PDB file of C-alpha atoms in Angstrom:
ATOM      1  CA  MET A1110     -22.857  -1.615  28.237  1.00  0.00           C
ATOM      2  CA  LEU A1111     -23.038  -3.851  24.976  1.00  0.00           C
ATOM      3  CA  GLY A1112     -26.569  -5.802  24.060  1.00  0.00           C
ATOM      4  CA  LYS A1113     -25.901  -9.760  24.697  1.00  0.00           C
ATOM      5  CA  GLU A1114     -26.800 -10.403  20.815  1.00  0.00           C
ATOM      6  CA  ASN A1115     -24.267  -7.391  19.847  1.00  0.00           C
ATOM      7  CA  THR A1116     -20.874  -8.432  22.161  1.00  0.00           C
ATOM      8  CA  LYS A1117     -19.496 -11.287  20.176  1.00  0.00           C
ATOM      9  CA  GLU A1118     -19.943  -8.616  16.581  1.00  0.00           C
ATOM     10  CA  GLN A1119     -18.494  -6.356  18.335  1.00  0.00           C
ATOM     11  CA  VAL A1120     -15.842  -7.754  20.272  1.00  0.00           C
ATOM     12  CA  ILE A1121     -14.638  -9.671  16.650  1.00  0.00           C
ATOM     13  CA  ASP A1122     -15.244  -6.012  15.002  1.00  0.00           C
ATOM     14  CA  ASN A1123     -12.438  -4.752  18.106  1.00  0.00           C
ATOM     15  CA  GLN A1124      -9.620  -7.580  18.206  1.00  0.00           C
ATOM     16  CA  SER A1125      -9.776  -7.578  13.327  1.00  0.00           C
ATOM     17  CA  ARG A1126      -8.302  -3.481  14.170  1.00  0.00           C
ATOM     18  CA  LEU A1127      -6.036  -3.980  16.882  1.00  0.00           C
ATOM     19  CA  ILE A1128      -4.462  -6.520  14.660  1.00  0.00           C
ATOM     20  CA  ARG A1129      -4.634  -3.650  11.886  1.00  0.00           C
ATOM     21  CA  MET A1130      -3.139  -1.314  13.825  1.00  0.00           C
ATOM     22  CA  GLN A1131      -0.228  -3.540  14.941  1.00  0.00           C
ATOM     23  CA  LYS A1132       0.585  -5.069  11.225  1.00  0.00           C
ATOM     24  CA  GLU A1133       0.790  -1.449  10.556  1.00  0.00           C
ATOM     25  CA  ASP A1134       2.718   0.072  13.666  1.00  0.00           C
ATOM     26  CA  THR A1135       5.580  -2.484  14.207  1.00  0.00           C
ATOM     27  CA  LEU A1136       8.274  -3.127  11.655  1.00  0.00           C
ATOM     28  CA  LEU A1137      10.265  -6.432  11.176  1.00  0.00           C
ATOM     29  CA  SER A1138      13.102  -5.812  13.146  1.00  0.00           C
ATOM     30  CA  SER A1139      15.680  -7.219  10.248  1.00  0.00           C
ATOM     31  CA  SER A1140      13.999  -3.504   8.376  1.00  0.00           C
ATOM     32  CA  GLN A1141      16.524  -1.772  10.243  1.00  0.00           C
ATOM     33  CA  GLN A1142      19.304  -3.251   8.698  1.00  0.00           C
ATOM     34  CA  ILE A1143      20.618  -0.962   5.847  1.00  0.00           C
ATOM     35  CA  LEU A1144      19.043  -0.594   2.532  1.00  0.00           C
ATOM     36  CA  LYS A1145      21.460  -0.272  -0.429  1.00  0.00           C
ATOM     37  CA  LEU A1146      19.867   1.652  -2.816  1.00  0.00           C
ATOM     38  CA  PRO A1147      21.354   3.348  -5.763  1.00  0.00           C
ATOM     39  CA  GLU A1148      22.930   6.732  -5.679  1.00  0.00           C
ATOM     40  CA  GLY A1149      20.057   9.299  -6.516  1.00  0.00           C
ATOM     41  CA  PHE A1150      16.955   7.527  -4.760  1.00  0.00           C
ATOM     42  CA  THR A1151      15.378   7.531  -1.137  1.00  0.00           C
ATOM     43  CA  ILE A1152      12.873   5.404   0.471  1.00  0.00           C
ATOM     44  CA  GLY A1153       9.718   8.030   0.761  1.00  0.00           C
ATOM     45  CA  LYS A1154       6.697   8.420   2.756  1.00  0.00           C
ATOM     46  CA  ALA A1155       3.458   6.967   2.610  1.00  0.00           C
ATOM     47  CA  ILE A1156      -0.209   7.518   4.245  1.00  0.00           C
ATOM     48  CA  GLY A1157      -0.691   5.019   6.456  1.00  0.00           C
ATOM     49  CA  GLY A1158      -4.246   3.909   7.715  1.00  0.00           C
ATOM     50  CA  GLY A1159      -5.245   0.853   5.095  1.00  0.00           C
ATOM     51  CA  ASP A1160      -4.549   3.416   2.067  1.00  0.00           C
ATOM     52  CA  CYS A1161      -0.198   3.122   1.826  1.00  0.00           C
ATOM     53  CA  PHE A1162      -0.121   0.262  -0.822  1.00  0.00           C
ATOM     54  CA  PHE A1163      -1.858   2.829  -3.213  1.00  0.00           C
ATOM     55  CA  ASP A1164      -0.085   5.921  -1.679  1.00  0.00           C
ATOM     56  CA  ALA A1165       3.793   4.489  -2.614  1.00  0.00           C
ATOM     57  CA  VAL A1166       2.373   2.826  -5.832  1.00  0.00           C
ATOM     58  CA  ALA A1167       0.546   6.591  -6.986  1.00  0.00           C
ATOM     59  CA  GLN A1168       3.587   8.467  -6.102  1.00  0.00           C
ATOM     60  CA  GLY A1169       5.892   6.175  -7.368  1.00  0.00           C
ATOM     61  CA  LEU A1170       3.290   6.645 -11.380  1.00  0.00           C
ATOM     62  CA  ARG A1171       3.219  10.162 -11.467  1.00  0.00           C
ATOM     63  CA  GLN A1172       8.055  10.165 -11.006  1.00  0.00           C
ATOM     64  CA  LEU A1173       7.362   7.750 -13.921  1.00  0.00           C
ATOM     65  CA  ARG A1174       3.978   9.429 -15.708  1.00  0.00           C
ATOM     66  CA  PRO A1175       3.993  12.924 -14.737  1.00  0.00           C
ATOM     67  CA  GLY A1176       1.344  13.795 -17.415  1.00  0.00           C
ATOM     68  CA  MET A1177      -0.504  12.008 -15.786  1.00  0.00           C
ATOM     69  CA  GLU A1178      -2.235  12.045 -12.015  1.00  0.00           C
ATOM     70  CA  PHE A1179      -2.977   9.333  -9.505  1.00  0.00           C
ATOM     71  CA  THR A1180      -4.247   9.095  -6.064  1.00  0.00           C
ATOM     72  CA  VAL A1181      -4.914   6.171  -3.962  1.00  0.00           C
ATOM     73  CA  LYS A1182      -8.413   7.254  -5.039  1.00  0.00           C
ATOM     74  CA  SER A1183      -8.036   6.484  -8.960  1.00  0.00           C
ATOM     75  CA  LEU A1184      -5.907   3.320  -8.111  1.00  0.00           C
ATOM     76  CA  ARG A1185      -8.620   1.994  -6.762  1.00  0.00           C
ATOM     77  CA  GLN A1186     -11.339   2.617  -8.703  1.00  0.00           C
ATOM     78  CA  VAL A1187      -9.054   1.300 -11.279  1.00  0.00           C
ATOM     79  CA  CYS A1188      -8.758  -2.028  -9.191  1.00  0.00           C
ATOM     80  CA  LYS A1189     -12.511  -2.184  -8.890  1.00  0.00           C
ATOM     81  CA  LYS A1190     -13.474  -1.864 -12.885  1.00  0.00           C
ATOM     82  CA  LEU A1191     -10.650  -4.124 -13.447  1.00  0.00           C
ATOM     83  CA  THR A1192     -11.509  -7.125 -11.660  1.00  0.00           C
ATOM     84  CA  LEU A1193     -15.037  -7.640 -12.643  1.00  0.00           C
ATOM     85  CA  ASN A1194     -14.043 -10.830 -15.366  1.00  0.00           C
ATOM     86  CA  ASP A1195     -11.252 -11.655 -13.810  1.00  0.00           C
ATOM     87  CA  GLN A1196     -11.516 -14.838 -12.235  1.00  0.00           C
ATOM     88  CA  GLN A1197      -7.974 -15.422 -11.489  1.00  0.00           C
ATOM     89  CA  LEU A1198      -8.560 -12.518  -9.643  1.00  0.00           C
ATOM     90  CA  ARG A1199     -11.653 -13.583  -8.291  1.00  0.00           C
ATOM     91  CA  LYS A1200     -10.062 -16.881  -6.758  1.00  0.00           C
ATOM     92  CA  GLN A1201      -7.120 -14.880  -4.994  1.00  0.00           C
ATOM     93  CA  VAL A1202      -9.557 -12.553  -3.702  1.00  0.00           C
ATOM     94  CA  ILE A1203     -10.929 -15.830  -2.229  1.00  0.00           C
ATOM     95  CA  GLN A1204      -8.180 -17.876  -1.235  1.00  0.00           C
ATOM     96  CA  ASP A1205      -6.833 -14.972   0.610  1.00  0.00           C
ATOM     97  CA  ALA A1206      -9.927 -14.076   2.252  1.00  0.00           C
ATOM     98  CA  ARG A1207      -9.773 -17.756   3.853  1.00  0.00           C
ATOM     99  CA  ASN A1208      -6.502 -17.773   4.553  1.00  0.00           C
ATOM    100  CA  ARG A1209      -5.784 -20.179   7.644  1.00  0.00           C
ATOM    101  CA  GLU A1210      -2.493 -20.266   8.217  1.00  0.00           C
ATOM    102  CA  ASP A1211      -2.145 -17.052   8.537  1.00  0.00           C
ATOM    103  CA  SER A1212      -2.827 -16.305  12.328  1.00  0.00           C
ATOM    104  CA  THR A1213      -2.884 -12.538  12.117  1.00  0.00           C
ATOM    105  CA  VAL A1214      -6.424 -12.942   9.609  1.00  0.00           C
ATOM    106  CA  ILE A1215      -9.707 -13.353  10.898  1.00  0.00           C
ATOM    107  CA  LEU A1216     -12.374 -15.870   8.914  1.00  0.00           C
ATOM    108  CA  PRO A1217     -15.373 -15.102   7.499  1.00  0.00           C
ATOM    109  CA  GLN A1218     -18.243 -16.277   9.404  1.00  0.00           C
ATOM    110  CA  PRO A1219     -19.577 -19.925   8.993  1.00  0.00           C
ATOM    111  CA  GLY A1220     -21.659 -19.708   5.824  1.00  0.00           C
ATOM    112  CA  ILE A1221     -20.309 -16.792   4.114  1.00  0.00           C
ATOM    113  CA  ASN A1222     -19.570 -18.991   0.317  1.00  0.00           C
ATOM    114  CA  ASP A1223     -17.469 -18.103  -2.187  1.00  0.00           C
ATOM    115  CA  ASP A1224     -19.994 -15.291  -3.768  1.00  0.00           C
ATOM    116  CA  GLU A1225     -20.491 -13.210  -1.546  1.00  0.00           C
ATOM    117  CA  LEU A1226     -17.180 -13.019  -0.299  1.00  0.00           C
ATOM    118  CA  TRP A1227     -16.063 -11.711  -4.370  1.00  0.00           C
ATOM    119  CA  ASN A1228     -19.394  -9.050  -3.572  1.00  0.00           C
ATOM    120  CA  ALA A1229     -18.365  -8.178  -0.464  1.00  0.00           C
ATOM    121  CA  TYR A1230     -14.652  -6.868  -2.443  1.00  0.00           C
ATOM    122  CA  LEU A1231     -16.654  -5.489  -5.110  1.00  0.00           C
ATOM    123  CA  ASP A1232     -18.441  -3.292  -2.773  1.00  0.00           C
ATOM    124  CA  SER A1233     -15.698  -2.067   0.055  1.00  0.00           C
ATOM    125  CA  ILE A1234     -11.915  -1.969  -2.733  1.00  0.00           C
ATOM    126  CA  GLU A1235     -13.389   1.285  -4.259  1.00  0.00           C
ATOM    127  CA  TYR A1236     -13.109   3.178  -0.750  1.00  0.00           C
ATOM    128  CA  THR A1237     -10.209   5.126   0.760  1.00  0.00           C
ATOM    129  CA  VAL A1238      -9.919   5.646   4.406  1.00  0.00           C
ATOM    130  CA  GLU A1239     -10.939   9.257   4.424  1.00  0.00           C
ATOM    131  CA  ASP A1240     -14.319   8.005   2.256  1.00  0.00           C
ATOM    132  CA  ILE A1241     -14.488   5.222   5.279  1.00  0.00           C
ATOM    133  CA  GLU A1242     -14.474   8.344   7.882  1.00  0.00           C
ATOM    134  CA  LYS A1243     -16.583  11.118   6.033  1.00  0.00           C
ATOM    135  CA  MET A1244     -19.032   7.718   5.815  1.00  0.00           C
ATOM    136  CA  LYS A1245     -19.111   7.097   9.821  1.00  0.00           C
ATOM    137  CA  SER A1246     -21.505  11.012   9.837  1.00  0.00           C
ATOM    138  CA  THR A1247     -23.202  10.771   6.060  1.00  0.00           C
ATOM    139  CA  ASN A1248     -24.054   6.442   6.250  1.00  0.00           C
ATOM    140  CA  LEU A1249     -23.685   4.952   9.246  1.00  0.00           C
ATOM    141  CA  PRO A1250     -25.246   1.802   8.203  1.00  0.00           C
ATOM    142  CA  LEU A1251     -23.406   1.159   4.753  1.00  0.00           C
ATOM    143  CA  HIS A1252     -20.243   2.203   7.671  1.00  0.00           C
ATOM    144  CA  GLN A1253     -20.800  -0.445   9.372  1.00  0.00           C
ATOM    145  CA  ALA A1254     -21.363  -3.128   6.435  1.00  0.00           C
ATOM    146  CA  LEU A1255     -18.680  -2.405   4.774  1.00  0.00           C
ATOM    147  CA  THR A1256     -16.400  -2.030   8.271  1.00  0.00           C
ATOM    148  CA  GLY A1257     -17.865  -5.007  10.062  1.00  0.00           C
ATOM    149  CA  SER A1258     -16.024  -8.611  10.203  1.00  0.00           C
ATOM    150  CA  LYS A1259     -18.743 -10.394   8.591  1.00  0.00           C
ATOM    151  CA  TYR A1260     -16.733 -11.646   5.576  1.00  0.00           C
ATOM    152  CA  GLY A1261     -12.719 -11.769   7.483  1.00  0.00           C
ATOM    153  CA  SER A1262     -10.313  -8.886   8.186  1.00  0.00           C
ATOM    154  CA  THR A1263      -8.906  -9.216   4.498  1.00  0.00           C
ATOM    155  CA  LEU A1264     -12.131  -8.083   2.901  1.00  0.00           C
ATOM    156  CA  GLN A1265     -13.460  -4.993   5.762  1.00  0.00           C
ATOM    157  CA  ALA A1266     -13.029  -1.814   4.218  1.00  0.00           C
ATOM    158  CA  PRO A1267     -10.496  -0.017   3.522  1.00  0.00           C
ATOM    159  CA  ILE A1268      -9.461  -2.793   2.385  1.00  0.00           C
ATOM    160  CA  TRP A1269      -5.443  -2.983   2.284  1.00  0.00           C
ATOM    161  CA  GLY A1270      -3.764  -3.296  -1.235  1.00  0.00           C
ATOM    162  CA  ARG A1271      -1.777  -6.759  -2.093  1.00  0.00           C
ATOM    163  CA  VAL A1272       1.374  -6.450  -4.133  1.00  0.00           C
ATOM    164  CA  GLU A1273       0.035 -10.037  -5.729  1.00  0.00           C
ATOM    165  CA  ILE A1274      -3.625  -8.874  -6.131  1.00  0.00           C
ATOM    166  CA  GLU A1275      -4.205  -4.719  -6.367  1.00  0.00           C
ATOM    167  CA  GLY A1276      -0.591  -4.752  -7.814  1.00  0.00           C
ATOM    168  CA  ARG A1277      -0.805  -6.746 -10.886  1.00  0.00           C
ATOM    169  CA  LEU A1278      -4.133  -5.029 -11.967  1.00  0.00           C
ATOM    170  CA  ILE A1279      -1.966  -1.964 -11.602  1.00  0.00           C
ATOM    171  CA  CYS A1280       0.903  -3.180 -13.131  1.00  0.00           C
ATOM    172  CA  LYS A1281      -2.136  -3.852 -16.190  1.00  0.00           C
ATOM    173  CA  LYS A1282      -3.650  -1.369 -16.209  1.00  0.00           C
ATOM    174  CA  TYR A1283      -0.404   1.217 -17.034  1.00  0.00           C
ATOM    175  CA  ASN A1284       1.725  -1.186 -18.436  1.00  0.00           C
ATOM    176  CA  VAL A1285       4.628  -1.103 -15.600  1.00  0.00           C
ATOM    177  CA  LYS A1286       5.697  -3.593 -12.941  1.00  0.00           C
ATOM    178  CA  LEU A1287       6.325  -3.299  -9.733  1.00  0.00           C
ATOM    179  CA  HIS A1288       9.986  -3.892  -7.813  1.00  0.00           C
ATOM    180  CA  VAL A1289       8.799  -5.373  -4.093  1.00  0.00           C
ATOM    181  CA  ILE A1290      11.408  -4.883  -1.463  1.00  0.00           C
ATOM    182  CA  GLU A1291      10.883  -6.647   1.330  1.00  0.00           C
ATOM    183  CA  SER A1292      12.534  -7.705   4.852  1.00  0.00           C
ATOM    184  CA  ASN A1293      14.778 -11.554   4.131  1.00  0.00           C
ATOM    185  CA  PRO A1294      12.849 -13.538   7.586  1.00  0.00           C
ATOM    186  CA  TRP A1295      15.745 -16.177   6.946  1.00  0.00           C
ATOM    187  CA  TYR A1296      18.265 -13.613   7.307  1.00  0.00           C
ATOM    188  CA  THR A1297      20.943 -13.174   9.967  1.00  0.00           C
ATOM    189  CA  ASN A1298      23.750 -11.556  10.672  1.00  0.00           C
ATOM    190  CA  ASP A1299      26.477 -14.418  10.698  1.00  0.00           C
ATOM    191  CA  ASN A1300      24.357 -15.819   7.656  1.00  0.00           C
ATOM    192  CA  GLN A1301      24.890 -15.807   3.537  1.00  0.00           C
ATOM    193  CA  GLN A1302      21.868 -14.462   3.030  1.00  0.00           C
ATOM    194  CA  GLU A1303      20.674 -11.226   1.479  1.00  0.00           C
ATOM    195  CA  PRO A1304      18.415  -8.780   4.530  1.00  0.00           C
ATOM    196  CA  PHE A1305      16.057  -7.870   1.830  1.00  0.00           C
ATOM    197  CA  LEU A1306      14.343 -10.472  -0.278  1.00  0.00           C
ATOM    198  CA  HIS A1307      13.512  -8.531  -3.679  1.00  0.00           C
ATOM    199  CA  GLN A1308       9.977  -9.289  -6.680  1.00  0.00           C
ATOM    200  CA  LEU A1309       8.908  -7.797  -9.761  1.00  0.00           C
ATOM    201  CA  ILE A1310       5.502  -8.068 -10.435  1.00  0.00           C
ATOM    202  CA  ASP A1311       3.612  -7.867 -13.669  1.00  0.00           C
ATOM    203  CA  ASP A1312       0.322  -8.512 -14.977  1.00  0.00           C
ATOM    204  CA  SER A1313       1.320 -12.004 -15.376  1.00  0.00           C
ATOM    205  CA  GLY A1314       2.303 -12.285 -11.560  1.00  0.00           C
ATOM    206  CA  LEU A1315       5.107 -12.197  -9.234  1.00  0.00           C
ATOM    207  CA  ARG A1316       9.065 -14.040  -9.249  1.00  0.00           C
ATOM    208  CA  ASN A1317      11.753 -13.559  -7.254  1.00  0.00           C
ATOM    209  CA  ILE A1318      14.483 -11.368  -8.820  1.00  0.00           C
ATOM    210  CA  GLY A1319      17.873 -11.841  -6.239  1.00  0.00           C
ATOM    211  CA  GLY A1320      19.555  -8.727  -4.625  1.00  0.00           C
ATOM    212  CA  TYR A1321      19.196  -5.022  -5.335  1.00  0.00           C
ATOM    213  CA  ASP A1322      21.223  -4.986  -8.092  1.00  0.00           C
ATOM    214  CA  LYS A1323      19.159  -7.200  -9.970  1.00  0.00           C
ATOM    215  CA  VAL A1324      17.382  -4.522 -11.123  1.00  0.00           C
ATOM    216  CA  ASP A1325      17.319  -1.799 -13.291  1.00  0.00           C
ATOM    217  CA  TYR A1326      16.623   1.462 -11.299  1.00  0.00           C
ATOM    218  CA  ASN A1327      16.893   3.799 -14.787  1.00  0.00           C
ATOM    219  CA  ASP A1328      14.251   1.435 -16.465  1.00  0.00           C
ATOM    220  CA  GLY A1329      11.643   3.507 -16.874  1.00  0.00           C
ATOM    221  CA  SER A1330       8.725   1.185 -16.488  1.00  0.00           C
ATOM    222  CA  ILE A1331       9.666  -0.072 -12.640  1.00  0.00           C
ATOM    223  CA  LEU A1332       8.029   1.401 -10.541  1.00  0.00           C
ATOM    224  CA  HIS A1333      10.149   0.478  -6.644  1.00  0.00           C
ATOM    225  CA  ILE A1334       8.521   0.323  -3.233  1.00  0.00           C
ATOM    226  CA  ILE A1335       9.500  -1.497   0.067  1.00  0.00           C
ATOM    227  CA  ASN A1336       7.082  -3.525   2.324  1.00  0.00           C
ATOM    228  CA  GLY A1337       8.750  -1.868   6.140  1.00  0.00           C
ATOM    229  CA  GLY A1338       7.308  -4.769   7.810  1.00  0.00           C
ATOM    230  CA  TYR A1339       3.659  -6.338   8.257  1.00  0.00           C
ATOM    231  CA  SER A1340       1.998  -4.550   4.571  1.00  0.00           C
ATOM    232  CA  HIS A1341       3.254  -0.892   5.202  1.00  0.00           C
ATOM    233  CA  PHE A1342       4.295   0.637   1.911  1.00  0.00           C
ATOM    234  CA  GLU A1343       6.274   3.477   1.252  1.00  0.00           C
ATOM    235  CA  PRO A1344       8.038   4.346  -2.123  1.00  0.00           C
ATOM    236  CA  ILE A1345      11.360   4.363  -3.616  1.00  0.00           C
ATOM    237  CA  LEU A1346      11.279   7.454  -5.051  1.00  0.00           C
ATOM    238  CA  ARG A1347      14.417   9.500  -7.363  1.00  0.00           C
ATOM    239  CA  LYS A1348      15.233  12.808  -5.629  1.00  0.00           C
ATOM    240  CA  GLU A1349      14.387  15.450  -6.381  1.00  0.00           C
ATOM    241  CA  VAL A1350      16.838  17.509  -8.403  1.00  0.00           C
ATOM    242  CA  GLN A1351      17.049  21.176  -6.566  1.00  0.00           C
ATOM    243  CA  GLN A1352      16.637  23.740  -9.453  1.00  0.00           C
ATOM    244  CA  PRO A1353      19.240  26.750  -9.580  1.00  0.00           C
ATOM    245  CA  LEU A1354      16.633  29.790  -9.594  1.00  0.00           C
ATOM    246  CA  PRO A1355      16.635  32.175 -12.364  1.00  0.00           C
ATOM    247  CA  TYR A1356      19.164  34.914 -12.373  1.00  0.00           C
ATOM    248  CA  SER A1357      17.101  37.591 -12.170  1.00  0.00           C
ATOM    249  CA  ASP A1358      15.072  35.510  -8.849  1.00  0.00           C
ATOM    250  CA  LEU A1359      18.521  35.095  -8.122  1.00  0.00           C
ATOM    251  CA  THR A1360      19.702  38.853  -8.214  1.00  0.00           C
ATOM    252  CA  GLN A1361      16.811  40.149  -5.585  1.00  0.00           C
ATOM    253  CA  VAL A1362      16.788  37.487  -3.419  1.00  0.00           C
ATOM    254  CA  GLN A1363      20.437  38.418  -2.865  1.00  0.00           C
ATOM    255  CA  SER A1364      19.001  42.148  -2.209  1.00  0.00           C
ATOM    256  CA  MET A1365      16.761  41.087   0.000  1.00  0.00           C
ATOM    257  CA  LEU A1366      18.877  39.669   2.514  1.00  0.00           C
ATOM    258  CA  LYS A1367      21.212  42.719   1.806  1.00  0.00           C
ATOM    259  CA  GLU A1368      18.135  44.894   3.182  1.00  0.00           C
ATOM    260  CA  PRO A1369      18.763  46.368   7.216  1.00  0.00           C
ATOM    261  CA  TYR A1370      16.547  45.355   9.525  1.00  0.00           C
ATOM    262  CA  ALA A1371      13.599  47.590   9.680  1.00  0.00           C
ATOM    263  CA  SER A1372      13.826  48.719  13.666  1.00  0.00           C
ATOM    264  CA  SER A1373      10.961  48.053  16.332  1.00  0.00           C
TER     265      SER A1373
END
């Protein structure tokens, strides 16, 4: 049984985690509409648990820049380095943490000032789901501090990647643009609305760009991701082209297929 002094804190933490799980596991019904993609592109899969945005972007970057290594961890570290002197991003992080218009956001505890929120972001953004899980056994006090609800749900580690915050930082670092597809909340079967909204973000900010045909999928500086619902992002990738086997390998396979099965 929980002690009285911990009951309220634990209940808030459990509520916050439940909301985060529901946001990831539930897809908007409108996202079930058929998404129009150019030939040669497909929707990939991203890991969950809070790292999906970074994983989706990392997969896209690996296709655009095959000579470089991109991981969830490396992109989180990029975000931490670039945020240190970014006052615009500081303002966005604090506003997002105090967003009273989003009923799914648990607000910071009373008395928490903006500097504390900013420091909480800097302390947490680099940690992946795997880091947080390992921390349970290696540094439980730090794990409890990073995953608690003191600073609100948007700053609980692992921090979920956001298009307009971490997305802008990654675009700035690698000089790319990020094309984001989201379900259109105003879409119905009997109206003229497109089922999906398309936005483009770069280091200067985010703008709406209309339909899918307004995006150049052959532009080597644009990454493509889709928000399948409640901030679960997945990459849109070029389909892998199957390379034909060299002649020597092909003849070896053919000879193996002709060999009779060994008797038992």
